[in-house]
Amino acid sequence: MKILVPVKRVVDYNVKVRVKPDASDVDLANVKMSMNPFDEIAVEEAVRLKEAGIATEVVAVSAGVANCQETLRTAMAIGADRGILIQTDVELQPLAVAKLLQAVCAKEQPQLVLCGKQAIDDDANQTGQMLAGLMGWPQATFASKLVVAGQQATVTREIDGGLETIEVVLPAVVSTDLRLNEPRYATLPNIMKAKRKPLETTTPAALGVDVAPRLKTLKAAEPPKRTAGIKVADAADLVLKLKTEAKVI
Amino acid sequence: MAILVIAEHDDSSIKAATLNAVTAATKLGGEVHLLVAGSNCAAAAAAAARISGVGKVLLADAPHYADQSPENVAALLVSIAGAYSHLLAAATTRGKNCMPRVAALLDVAQISEISGVESADTFVRPIYAGNVVATVQSADPVKVITVRATAFEAAGEGGSAAIESLPAGPDLGLSRLLGRELTKSERPELTAAKVIVSGGRGMANGENFHRLLEPLADKLGAALGASRAAVDAGFVPNDYQVGQTGKIVAPQLYIAVGISGAIQHLAGMKDSKIIVAINKDAEAPIFQVADYGLVADLFEVLPALQAELG
Ligand SMILES: Cc1cc2nc3c(=O)[nH]c(=O)nc-3n(C[C@H](O)[C@H](O)[C@H](O)COP(=O)(O)OP(=O)(O)OC[C@H]3O[C@@H](n4cnc5c(N)ncnc54)[C@H](O)[C@@H]3O)c2cc1C
Ligand SMILES: Cc1cc2nc3c(=O)[nH]c(=O)nc-3n(C[C@H](O)[C@H](O)[C@H](O)COP(=O)(O)OP(=O)(O)OC[C@H]3O[C@@H](n4cnc5c(N)ncnc54)[C@H](O)[C@@H]3O)c2cc1C
């Protein structure tokens, strides 16, 4: 069984982003970039399925600027077998990414696509569901447990109110939630080994996909900031202030 | 053209977040219809008809909607989308699961978690863990939207919309529900609560949540929340998680106990009206957003607070 893992290069989760002075967009110049944390979880899960003898090959794919190669190398250092870069400088929106992945799926014929539930930059939480829709495949989003057996996957999903377990027929798209696993750290030997793994580069044009953005960002702004309030002395003081000043209890 | 809101329900009543989505829909200019898809869900449709601002309720009642599988619900939505300018759902786990699939099948973008409506094609949405708000415009013929519930008032009661039955769409048979494990609680739902008491890694274990935070929550009529660290450590179930990748909340009062205030946590609660932080580290970032900060050991403060509240 082949597993395809889409990995996105995003602003590192420790970075607090700023808006450009002209308010046109987010300022991403010189900020630290990393693999989307949910995608690390997806790569880890795919590699574990390979180690368990269930998957035969793990292919990482990333769409975006040339530097997404680094993200693919990180995926290969965790254990992906090869990488595919769909190189473009166009701002990619989820529908475009889903169509690119659809084209890659048509070529690669994976039985399972394991992606992140959301990218922590744009927080769209769409790509996996869109891909599943385009392929006519079932989807199991927000997975906290995944069991693959034969032509089926059993997935426990984190939903409002608790957990839900569903069974989907393969091929399918599964998106990862935080508690699916704890990704390993890539070791130095594996980082070195990853440099020699195959990395193929293609383009949206070669895949025949129109990636023109559908949404136009008119403005990006920083939300009104909260300011620190006051320190209270003790529990009694706190209750008094909440009752008489804030009037919330 | 009319606007369609997809109702979230439990077959007999409508979930609170749908009421906020209805309010967002009424800002778009057009008659608002509400879709209730389910199995034996006539009671939910009747409840939907009483929501003020709703012009018509569409009822799709069939066994293959019982699980609310995104595959079947999306197929149904796509078959009726032609009559609508906008399709909206609350940005709950159900809405987030289903709507992107609908958007892709209609070949349009989805606008995720809008927090404001500027016009029929222009919306405001938070990105980068709420550190940036983007104003985006869609040129697509149908706008598929999820709505951040905390950003809109809940629609009231008092409507009397007609209920129209829809023929069911196909049963694609792609997935099957095996079971649900829902957290049972007498407390209000996190996303609808007026007061939330939330615990972090500082709580040290699940027993302390039970022993120290639950009685406080009960005294305040509050819902219980948690940081990711507390959920990961197994102190409380996953659906307690507040934050960028958990639940987004905006209660009147949010009390953060033993939570440091990482940006991912702040993203989920910084729109609360009043924030209280209890933390023994005076430098904890949570104090930068707290209206009232108490630098102290939570194991001493929580019993004292309980006593003060009587
Ligand atoms: C204000 C604003 C500014 C932007 N600025 C830029 C910019 O400067 N440069 C830029 O490149 N984009 C930019 N974008 C586009 C944006 O960052 C996302 O690339 C796009 O909207 C996809 O959304 P998402 O990643 O949140 O999707 P989600 O649906 O949240 O992603 C879920 C999963 O899909 C997969 N996935 C998503 N994208 C990719 C990908 N590219 N390759 C492989 N797998 C993927 C991953 O597994 C990911 O975990 C901007 C968008 C906005 C709104
Ligand atoms: C992709 C991604 C997504 C994430 N999503 C979320 C999310 O949705 N929600 C979320 O919350 N986090 C999220 N996080 C995690 C986030 O970055 C933080 O790690 C997390 O919020 C920390 O939780 P905490 O504040 O409970 O723990 P810590 O940061 O460890 O803080 C514990 C605090 O308790 C205090 N304390 C300890 N003992 C006591 C005592 N006796 N009395 C008083 N105070 C005490 C300490 O001073 C400290 O400030 C995410 C991270 C990533 C990478």
XYZ file of C-alpha atoms and ligand atoms in Angstrom:
665
model
C 0.000 0.000 0.000
C 1.285 3.409 -0.959
C 0.681 6.433 1.294
C 0.828 10.001 0.070
C 1.564 12.677 2.685
C 1.071 16.335 1.718
C 3.399 18.531 3.754
C 3.200 22.285 3.957
C 5.944 24.770 4.713
C 4.594 27.296 7.207
C 5.783 29.964 9.576
C 7.183 28.206 12.642
C 4.631 27.933 15.429
C 6.870 29.922 17.792
C 6.902 32.992 15.560
C 4.482 35.813 16.221
C 3.666 37.168 12.779
C 3.278 40.825 11.865
C 1.359 42.618 9.170
C 3.222 44.550 6.451
C 3.254 48.334 6.993
C 0.957 48.842 3.973
C -1.566 46.365 5.472
C -1.624 44.384 2.213
C -0.557 41.073 3.696
C 1.359 39.234 6.369
C 5.085 40.018 6.461
C 6.866 36.715 5.917
C 10.307 38.115 5.074
C 13.070 36.513 7.159
C 10.815 34.578 9.502
C 11.617 31.017 10.500
C 9.746 28.433 8.457
C 9.044 24.825 9.464
C 6.895 21.903 8.499
C 3.273 22.345 9.598
C 3.127 20.458 12.946
C 0.052 18.473 11.909
C 1.931 17.290 8.824
C 4.819 16.038 10.966
C 2.232 13.927 12.753
C 0.982 12.677 9.370
C 4.490 11.733 8.200
C 5.150 9.969 11.507
C 1.931 7.964 11.209
C 2.695 6.962 7.624
C 6.219 5.887 8.569
C 4.852 3.839 11.466
C 2.449 2.099 9.070
C 5.435 1.266 6.892
C 7.446 0.011 9.843
C 4.483 -2.171 10.789
C 4.576 -3.745 7.339
C 1.214 -2.277 6.316
C 2.477 0.414 3.950
C 5.075 -0.284 1.303
C 5.978 3.248 0.316
C 5.564 6.738 1.800
C 5.643 9.638 -0.651
C 5.761 13.217 0.634
C 4.451 16.012 -1.575
C 4.625 19.738 -1.101
C 3.287 22.577 -3.203
C 4.840 26.014 -3.151
C 8.113 27.871 -3.552
C 11.468 26.175 -4.220
C 12.296 26.194 -0.501
C 9.556 23.613 0.115
C 12.374 21.194 -0.755
C 13.587 21.654 2.820
C 10.190 20.561 4.104
C 10.309 17.497 1.863
C 13.824 16.663 3.119
C 12.510 16.900 6.682
C 9.726 14.462 5.781
C 12.291 12.108 4.264
C 14.476 12.411 7.354
C 11.516 11.219 9.446
C 11.213 8.278 7.050
C 9.348 9.154 3.844
C 10.863 7.309 0.879
C 10.762 10.083 -1.696
C 9.439 13.561 -2.334
C 7.510 15.430 -4.982
C 7.758 19.218 -5.195
C 5.086 21.047 -7.128
C 6.938 24.268 -7.615
C 5.182 27.611 -8.000
C 5.450 31.150 -6.711
C 1.707 31.684 -6.956
C -0.171 32.095 -3.646
C -1.813 28.704 -3.293
C -5.272 28.454 -1.815
C -6.732 25.179 -0.500
C -8.814 24.404 -3.604
C -5.731 24.797 -5.792
C -3.662 22.585 -3.485
C -6.439 19.976 -3.491
C -6.499 19.980 -7.300
C -2.719 19.614 -7.446
C -2.921 16.702 -5.033
C -5.729 15.209 -7.127
C -3.425 15.244 -10.148
C -0.643 13.618 -8.115
C -3.085 10.965 -6.836
C -4.131 10.162 -10.409
C -0.482 9.432 -11.215
C 0.656 7.809 -7.992
C -2.516 5.862 -7.145
C -2.061 5.891 -3.353
C -4.444 3.896 -1.171
C -4.254 6.458 1.595
C -3.609 10.191 1.777
C -2.573 11.312 5.247
C -2.624 15.081 5.678
C -2.734 17.608 8.507
C -6.136 18.768 9.768
C -5.160 22.394 9.398
C -2.169 24.465 8.465
C -1.265 26.677 11.396
C -0.649 29.748 9.240
C -3.878 30.102 7.337
C -5.969 27.874 9.609
C -8.194 26.975 6.684
C -8.819 23.333 7.598
C -9.996 22.454 4.095
C -7.452 20.777 1.874
C -7.973 17.139 2.877
C -11.756 17.352 2.706
C -11.551 19.060 -0.688
C -9.226 16.402 -2.039
C -11.547 13.648 -0.795
C -14.492 15.362 -2.507
C -12.615 15.744 -5.795
C -11.516 12.085 -5.743
C -14.944 10.820 -4.665
C -13.210 9.140 -1.710
C -14.360 8.949 1.889
C -12.734 11.238 4.427
C -11.865 10.790 8.074
C -10.806 14.103 9.529
C -9.277 15.016 12.931
C -7.944 11.501 13.546
C -6.612 10.563 16.969
C -6.319 6.852 16.142
C -5.877 5.023 12.853
C -6.019 1.298 12.174
C -5.577 0.076 8.609
C -6.625 -3.488 7.805
C -7.186 -4.825 4.314
C -9.350 -2.504 2.264
C -10.541 -0.522 5.259
C -9.407 2.031 7.770
C -10.926 2.437 11.205
C -10.480 5.959 12.458
C -11.216 7.550 15.818
C -12.004 11.227 15.302
C -11.868 14.135 17.757
C -15.255 15.832 17.516
C -17.153 18.433 19.552
C -18.323 16.581 22.621
C -15.841 13.705 22.497
C -14.765 10.987 20.101
C -16.319 9.170 17.173
C -15.094 6.011 15.458
C -15.820 5.431 11.800
C -14.877 2.865 9.220
C -14.016 4.046 5.723
C -13.262 2.084 2.581
C -9.885 2.687 0.948
C -8.688 4.678 -0.857
C -9.447 7.490 1.570
C -8.162 10.760 2.973
C -7.345 10.883 6.684
C -6.417 14.143 8.425
C -4.406 14.170 11.635
C -5.229 15.695 15.002
C -2.721 16.448 17.748
C -3.083 13.264 19.698
C -2.552 10.753 16.878
C 1.114 10.328 17.793
C 4.232 12.142 18.933
C 6.545 12.600 15.957
C 10.128 11.409 16.384
C 13.095 13.720 16.061
C 15.024 13.147 12.871
C 18.487 11.829 13.719
C 21.596 13.194 12.040
C 22.268 9.983 10.055
C 18.670 10.058 8.828
C 18.973 13.724 7.885
C 22.079 12.834 5.857
C 20.342 9.842 4.294
C 17.354 12.013 3.365
C 19.594 14.185 1.196
C 20.139 11.252 -1.143
C 16.509 10.190 -1.420
C 14.768 10.942 -4.750
C 13.056 14.314 -5.057
C 11.102 14.960 -8.205
C 10.056 18.466 -9.219
C 6.978 19.264 -11.253
C 4.779 22.317 -11.809
C 1.067 23.125 -11.774
C 1.246 23.579 -15.574
C 2.803 20.143 -16.064
C -0.006 18.691 -13.929
C -2.571 20.652 -15.946
C -3.982 22.489 -12.935
C -5.143 26.098 -12.844
C -4.005 27.450 -9.481
C -5.235 31.022 -9.826
C -6.441 32.230 -6.402
C -10.208 32.452 -5.922
C -10.090 34.617 -2.843
C -8.499 38.015 -2.867
C -6.998 39.382 0.324
C -8.081 43.006 0.419
C -6.494 43.831 3.717
C -4.565 42.287 6.581
C -4.646 43.948 9.967
C -3.621 43.268 13.521
C -6.623 42.857 15.780
C -7.138 45.299 18.642
C -4.712 44.332 21.383
C -5.772 43.445 24.877
C -3.827 45.240 27.493
C -2.742 43.799 30.786
C -5.079 44.731 33.601
C -4.286 44.811 37.286
C -2.912 42.363 39.811
C -5.173 41.444 42.704
C -3.919 40.617 46.173
C -5.765 37.388 46.943
C -8.894 35.326 46.383
C -11.098 37.694 48.393
C -9.900 40.705 46.410
C -10.509 38.833 43.146
C -14.082 37.896 44.028
C -14.807 41.460 45.150
C -13.494 42.918 41.874
C -15.408 40.389 39.759
C -18.600 41.253 41.625
C -18.395 45.013 41.979
C -16.060 46.189 39.210
C -16.387 43.724 36.341
C -19.898 42.644 37.395
C -19.521 39.236 35.777
C -20.451 37.069 38.758
C -31.121 34.524 -4.410
C -31.706 32.781 -1.141
C -29.091 31.794 1.426
C -28.838 28.309 2.876
C -27.662 27.543 6.398
C -26.919 23.910 7.258
C -28.378 23.194 10.672
C -26.494 21.141 13.217
C -28.879 19.138 15.355
C -29.359 15.995 17.397
C -32.629 15.005 15.638
C -34.751 16.814 18.222
C -33.137 20.199 18.831
C -30.879 22.667 17.030
C -27.322 23.199 18.316
C -26.538 26.651 19.639
C -23.787 27.419 17.102
C -26.327 27.193 14.258
C -28.152 30.197 15.759
C -25.001 32.294 15.358
C -24.621 31.093 11.762
C -28.208 32.201 11.061
C -27.345 35.698 12.290
C -24.331 35.803 9.967
C -26.621 34.689 7.114
C -29.116 37.483 7.772
C -26.340 40.020 7.175
C -25.898 38.849 3.564
C -29.189 40.186 2.188
C -31.511 37.438 0.947
C -34.074 35.014 2.316
C -32.514 32.567 4.770
C -33.364 28.875 4.461
C -32.280 26.252 6.963
C -31.480 22.670 5.946
C -32.165 19.912 8.450
C -30.740 16.618 7.187
C -31.022 13.596 9.430
C -32.993 10.509 10.237
C -36.253 10.866 12.164
C -35.466 14.506 12.688
C -38.887 16.120 12.241
C -38.665 17.527 15.769
C -35.418 19.285 14.871
C -37.086 20.736 11.778
C -39.952 22.020 13.925
C -37.438 23.672 16.254
C -35.632 25.143 13.244
C -38.875 26.693 12.006
C -39.166 28.710 15.236
C -35.795 30.440 14.810
C -36.321 34.076 14.007
C -34.974 35.198 10.661
C -35.518 31.842 8.965
C -37.809 32.015 5.911
C -38.082 28.307 5.138
C -36.904 24.991 6.558
C -35.861 22.185 4.221
C -36.160 18.731 5.719
C -34.219 15.793 4.271
C -35.167 12.795 6.374
C -33.551 9.485 5.439
C -31.705 6.670 7.246
C -28.435 7.432 5.462
C -28.263 10.871 7.101
C -28.381 9.406 10.619
C -24.566 9.449 10.966
C -24.209 12.877 9.357
C -21.475 11.455 7.137
C -19.828 14.294 5.186
C -19.919 12.221 1.995
C -23.719 11.861 1.961
C -24.513 15.316 3.349
C -22.152 16.974 0.836
C -23.798 15.091 -2.041
C -27.210 16.343 -0.897
C -25.975 19.920 -0.581
C -24.408 19.902 -4.016
C -27.721 18.752 -5.528
C -29.596 21.781 -4.141
C -26.810 24.400 -4.195
C -27.913 25.826 -7.552
C -30.726 27.787 -5.938
C -28.462 29.571 -3.466
C -25.938 32.409 -3.438
C -24.357 31.343 -0.137
C -24.057 28.096 1.826
C -23.169 28.522 5.493
C -22.492 26.291 8.474
C -21.109 26.925 11.934
C -17.380 26.212 12.224
C -17.911 23.235 14.506
C -16.127 19.945 13.866
C -19.139 18.893 11.788
C -19.199 22.059 9.700
C -15.442 22.015 9.202
C -15.629 18.409 8.089
C -18.396 18.775 5.553
C -18.223 22.242 3.984
C -14.811 22.055 2.248
C -16.001 18.886 0.516
C -19.067 20.759 -0.709
C -16.911 23.663 -1.898
C -14.572 21.377 -3.839
C -17.490 19.573 -5.494
C -18.879 22.955 -6.548
C -15.399 24.065 -7.690
C -15.395 27.104 -5.413
C -13.220 28.280 -2.538
C -14.369 27.969 1.039
C -14.100 30.952 3.316
C -13.210 29.486 6.709
C -14.356 30.731 10.117
C -15.560 34.186 9.182
C -15.784 36.631 12.066
C -17.429 39.438 10.118
C -19.531 40.175 7.021
C -18.519 43.311 5.103
C -20.804 42.681 2.123
C -22.275 39.757 0.192
C -18.837 38.853 -1.195
C -16.392 40.279 1.354
C -15.658 38.719 4.724
C -13.365 39.112 7.685
C -11.502 36.097 9.038
C -8.761 35.578 11.597
C -5.542 33.846 10.469
C -2.224 32.999 12.127
C -3.800 32.031 15.421
C -5.820 35.231 15.475
C -2.741 37.447 15.320
C -3.897 38.781 11.970
C -7.368 39.525 10.647
C -7.697 39.304 6.893
C -10.443 40.858 4.802
C -11.064 38.557 1.835
C -13.222 38.857 -1.240
C -14.643 35.934 -3.180
C -15.476 36.053 -6.876
C -17.030 32.581 -6.898
C -20.693 32.213 -7.974
C -21.572 30.412 -4.726
C -19.911 31.321 -1.459
C -19.284 28.404 0.859
C -18.651 29.692 4.351
C -18.044 28.468 7.882
C -18.935 30.862 10.682
C -17.059 31.488 13.913
C -19.937 31.278 16.381
C -18.443 33.584 18.996
C -18.308 36.468 16.511
C -22.086 36.672 15.943
C -25.081 37.002 18.248
C -27.414 34.011 18.476
C -30.652 34.348 16.507
C -33.705 34.420 18.780
C -36.959 32.506 18.805
C -40.256 33.678 17.371
C -40.178 32.565 13.756
C -42.786 30.411 12.096
C -41.197 29.228 8.870
C -42.796 26.662 6.585
C -41.216 23.203 6.511
C -40.676 21.690 3.073
C -39.618 18.074 2.564
C -36.736 17.388 0.202
C -36.154 14.140 -1.653
C -33.088 12.435 -0.183
C -29.825 12.427 -2.108
C -27.814 9.278 -2.834
C -26.373 6.953 -0.193
C -22.724 6.684 -1.241
C -21.907 3.991 1.311
C -18.321 5.203 1.693
C -18.173 5.256 5.456
C -19.886 3.820 8.470
C -20.210 5.061 12.035
C -19.094 2.454 14.556
C -19.709 4.439 17.707
C -19.447 7.678 19.635
C -17.961 8.296 23.048
C -19.372 11.580 24.188
C -18.308 13.307 27.372
C -21.286 13.387 29.691
C -21.649 16.556 31.647
C -24.325 18.572 33.386
C -22.276 21.703 32.794
C -22.920 24.146 29.941
C -21.231 23.541 26.592
C -17.835 25.223 26.309
C -18.683 27.248 23.219
C -21.959 28.532 24.664
C -20.938 29.069 28.304
C -21.047 32.503 29.975
C -18.283 31.514 32.375
C -15.379 29.123 31.752
C -12.906 27.778 34.260
C -9.889 26.392 32.446
C -6.923 24.423 33.771
C -3.425 23.846 32.421
C -0.358 21.779 33.110
C -0.090 23.542 36.473
C -3.044 21.448 37.673
C -0.575 18.537 37.785
C -3.146 15.742 37.347
C -6.740 14.863 36.516
C -7.658 14.310 40.136
C -6.921 17.971 40.862
C -9.245 19.028 38.045
C -11.934 16.976 39.684
C -11.175 18.033 43.246
C -10.308 21.722 42.771
C -11.705 23.026 39.480
C -15.027 21.199 39.214
C -16.458 22.591 42.480
C -15.428 26.090 41.400
C -17.068 25.593 38.005
C -20.222 24.351 39.718
C -20.380 27.409 41.985
C -20.063 29.725 38.973
C -22.316 27.701 36.647
C -19.268 27.473 34.415
C -18.037 25.117 31.719
C -14.661 23.424 32.142
C -11.852 24.000 29.667
C -8.181 23.103 29.411
C -4.933 23.834 27.627
C -3.477 21.400 25.150
C -0.834 20.390 27.673
C -3.548 19.312 30.127
C -5.345 17.303 27.439
C -2.156 15.701 26.120
C -1.218 14.681 29.659
C -4.581 12.938 29.950
C -5.972 15.129 32.780
C -9.205 15.727 30.828
C -10.871 14.587 27.550
C -9.893 16.072 24.176
C -13.022 18.146 23.750
C -11.991 20.371 26.676
C -9.149 21.869 24.639
C -9.393 25.622 24.108
C -7.174 27.200 21.476
C -6.145 27.657 17.879
C -6.556 23.968 17.184
C -9.234 23.267 19.774
C -12.355 25.234 20.644
C -12.726 28.975 20.180
C -14.558 30.556 23.098
C -15.589 34.064 24.127
C -17.416 33.919 27.463
C -18.178 36.835 29.789
C -15.582 35.476 32.191
C -12.610 33.168 31.492
C -10.559 31.984 34.446
C -7.196 30.484 33.423
C -5.613 28.419 36.173
C -2.054 27.124 35.818
C -1.962 28.046 32.125
C 1.098 29.888 30.791
C -0.645 31.647 27.887
C 1.000 30.273 24.719
C -0.195 32.029 21.542
C -2.048 28.886 20.492
C -4.028 28.992 23.719
C -4.639 32.755 23.576
C -6.022 32.331 20.051
C -8.925 30.406 21.510
C -9.913 32.703 24.377
C -8.594 36.225 23.945
C -11.985 37.541 22.857
C -13.432 36.741 26.269
C -14.909 39.792 27.993
C -13.052 39.430 31.281
C -9.961 37.259 31.681
C -8.656 36.156 35.046
C -5.254 34.465 35.352
C -4.041 32.496 38.326
C -0.401 31.516 37.968
C 2.552 31.342 40.332
C 4.941 32.750 37.716
C 4.545 36.552 37.563
C 6.234 36.535 34.138
C 3.742 34.114 32.537
C 2.464 35.600 29.239
C -1.145 34.973 30.273
C -0.880 38.048 32.527
C -0.394 40.220 29.421
C -4.007 39.605 28.422
C -5.569 39.204 31.865
C -7.852 41.874 33.305
C -7.251 40.474 36.763
C -4.081 38.592 37.594
C -3.362 36.710 40.756
C 0.238 35.621 41.236
C -0.073 32.708 43.630
C -0.008 28.973 44.047
C -3.216 27.561 42.632
C -3.369 24.878 45.300
C -3.847 27.634 47.874
C -5.984 29.970 45.773
C -8.596 27.496 44.547
C -9.837 26.409 47.998
C -9.846 30.057 49.115
C -11.840 31.081 46.047
C -14.384 28.383 46.725
C -14.756 29.592 50.276
C -15.196 33.209 49.119
C -17.929 32.201 46.706
C -19.777 30.589 49.576
C -3.669 36.817 4.087
C -3.051 35.643 3.382
C -1.725 35.721 3.019
C -1.087 34.657 2.383
N 0.197 34.793 2.042
C 0.830 33.777 1.429
C 2.193 33.902 1.051
O 2.827 34.941 1.263
N 2.784 32.844 0.436
C 2.098 31.683 0.194
O 2.697 30.745 -0.345
N 0.801 31.536 0.546
C 0.147 32.548 1.145
N -1.167 32.416 1.472
C -1.857 31.141 1.174
C -2.031 30.315 2.397
O -0.941 30.428 3.293
C -2.213 28.805 2.170
O -1.169 28.286 1.392
C -3.466 28.353 1.515
O -4.559 29.194 1.792
C -3.796 26.902 1.950
O -4.515 26.905 3.166
P -4.101 26.027 4.401
O -2.703 25.629 4.225
O -4.511 26.754 5.608
O -4.971 24.725 4.168
P -5.396 23.656 5.195
O -6.598 23.081 4.572
O -5.478 24.209 6.576
O -4.205 22.602 5.148
C -4.431 21.283 5.611
C -3.395 20.334 5.119
O -3.314 20.307 3.692
C -2.000 20.027 3.272
N -1.480 21.170 2.517
C -1.954 22.438 2.519
N -1.199 23.204 1.716
C -0.243 22.416 1.199
C 0.841 22.622 0.296
N 1.086 23.833 -0.230
N 1.631 21.571 -0.022
C 1.392 20.339 0.504
N 0.396 20.088 1.358
C -0.410 21.099 1.699
C -1.211 19.802 4.519
O -1.216 18.424 4.815
C -1.983 20.613 5.565
O -1.779 20.183 6.874
C -1.816 33.469 2.082
C -3.164 33.409 2.425
C -3.782 34.471 3.058
C -5.244 34.384 3.408
C 0.399 22.802 16.292
C 0.141 23.211 17.704
C -1.167 23.448 18.088
C -1.449 23.802 19.404
N -2.751 24.051 19.743
C -3.026 24.403 21.030
C -4.382 24.682 21.446
O -5.334 24.623 20.646
N -4.608 25.013 22.750
C -3.585 25.094 23.681
O -3.865 25.383 24.853
N -2.326 24.852 23.310
C -2.020 24.494 22.018
N -0.725 24.214 21.669
C 0.294 24.096 22.770
C 0.840 25.396 23.263
O 1.924 25.800 22.445
C 1.352 25.217 24.727
O 2.313 24.189 24.746
C 0.253 24.881 25.729
O -0.825 25.774 25.609
C 0.822 24.933 27.141
O -0.149 24.542 28.082
P -0.067 25.069 29.585
O -0.132 26.546 29.603
O -1.085 24.315 30.361
O 1.330 24.497 30.059
P 2.721 25.289 30.465
O 3.085 26.159 29.347
O 3.597 24.234 30.907
O 2.234 26.208 31.630
C 1.886 25.762 32.908
C 1.750 26.987 33.779
O 1.275 26.604 35.052
C 1.924 27.402 36.038
N 1.903 26.648 37.297
C 2.510 25.468 37.572
N 2.244 25.087 38.837
C 1.459 26.040 39.384
C 0.863 26.216 40.666
N 1.011 25.322 41.643
N 0.122 27.319 40.878
C -0.035 28.261 39.919
N 0.506 28.141 38.676
C 1.244 27.032 38.408
C 3.309 27.646 35.508
O 3.857 28.833 36.061
C 3.056 27.762 34.008
O 2.870 29.115 33.605
C -0.406 23.899 20.364
C 0.907 23.688 19.957
C 1.195 23.340 18.641
C 2.613 23.117 18.232
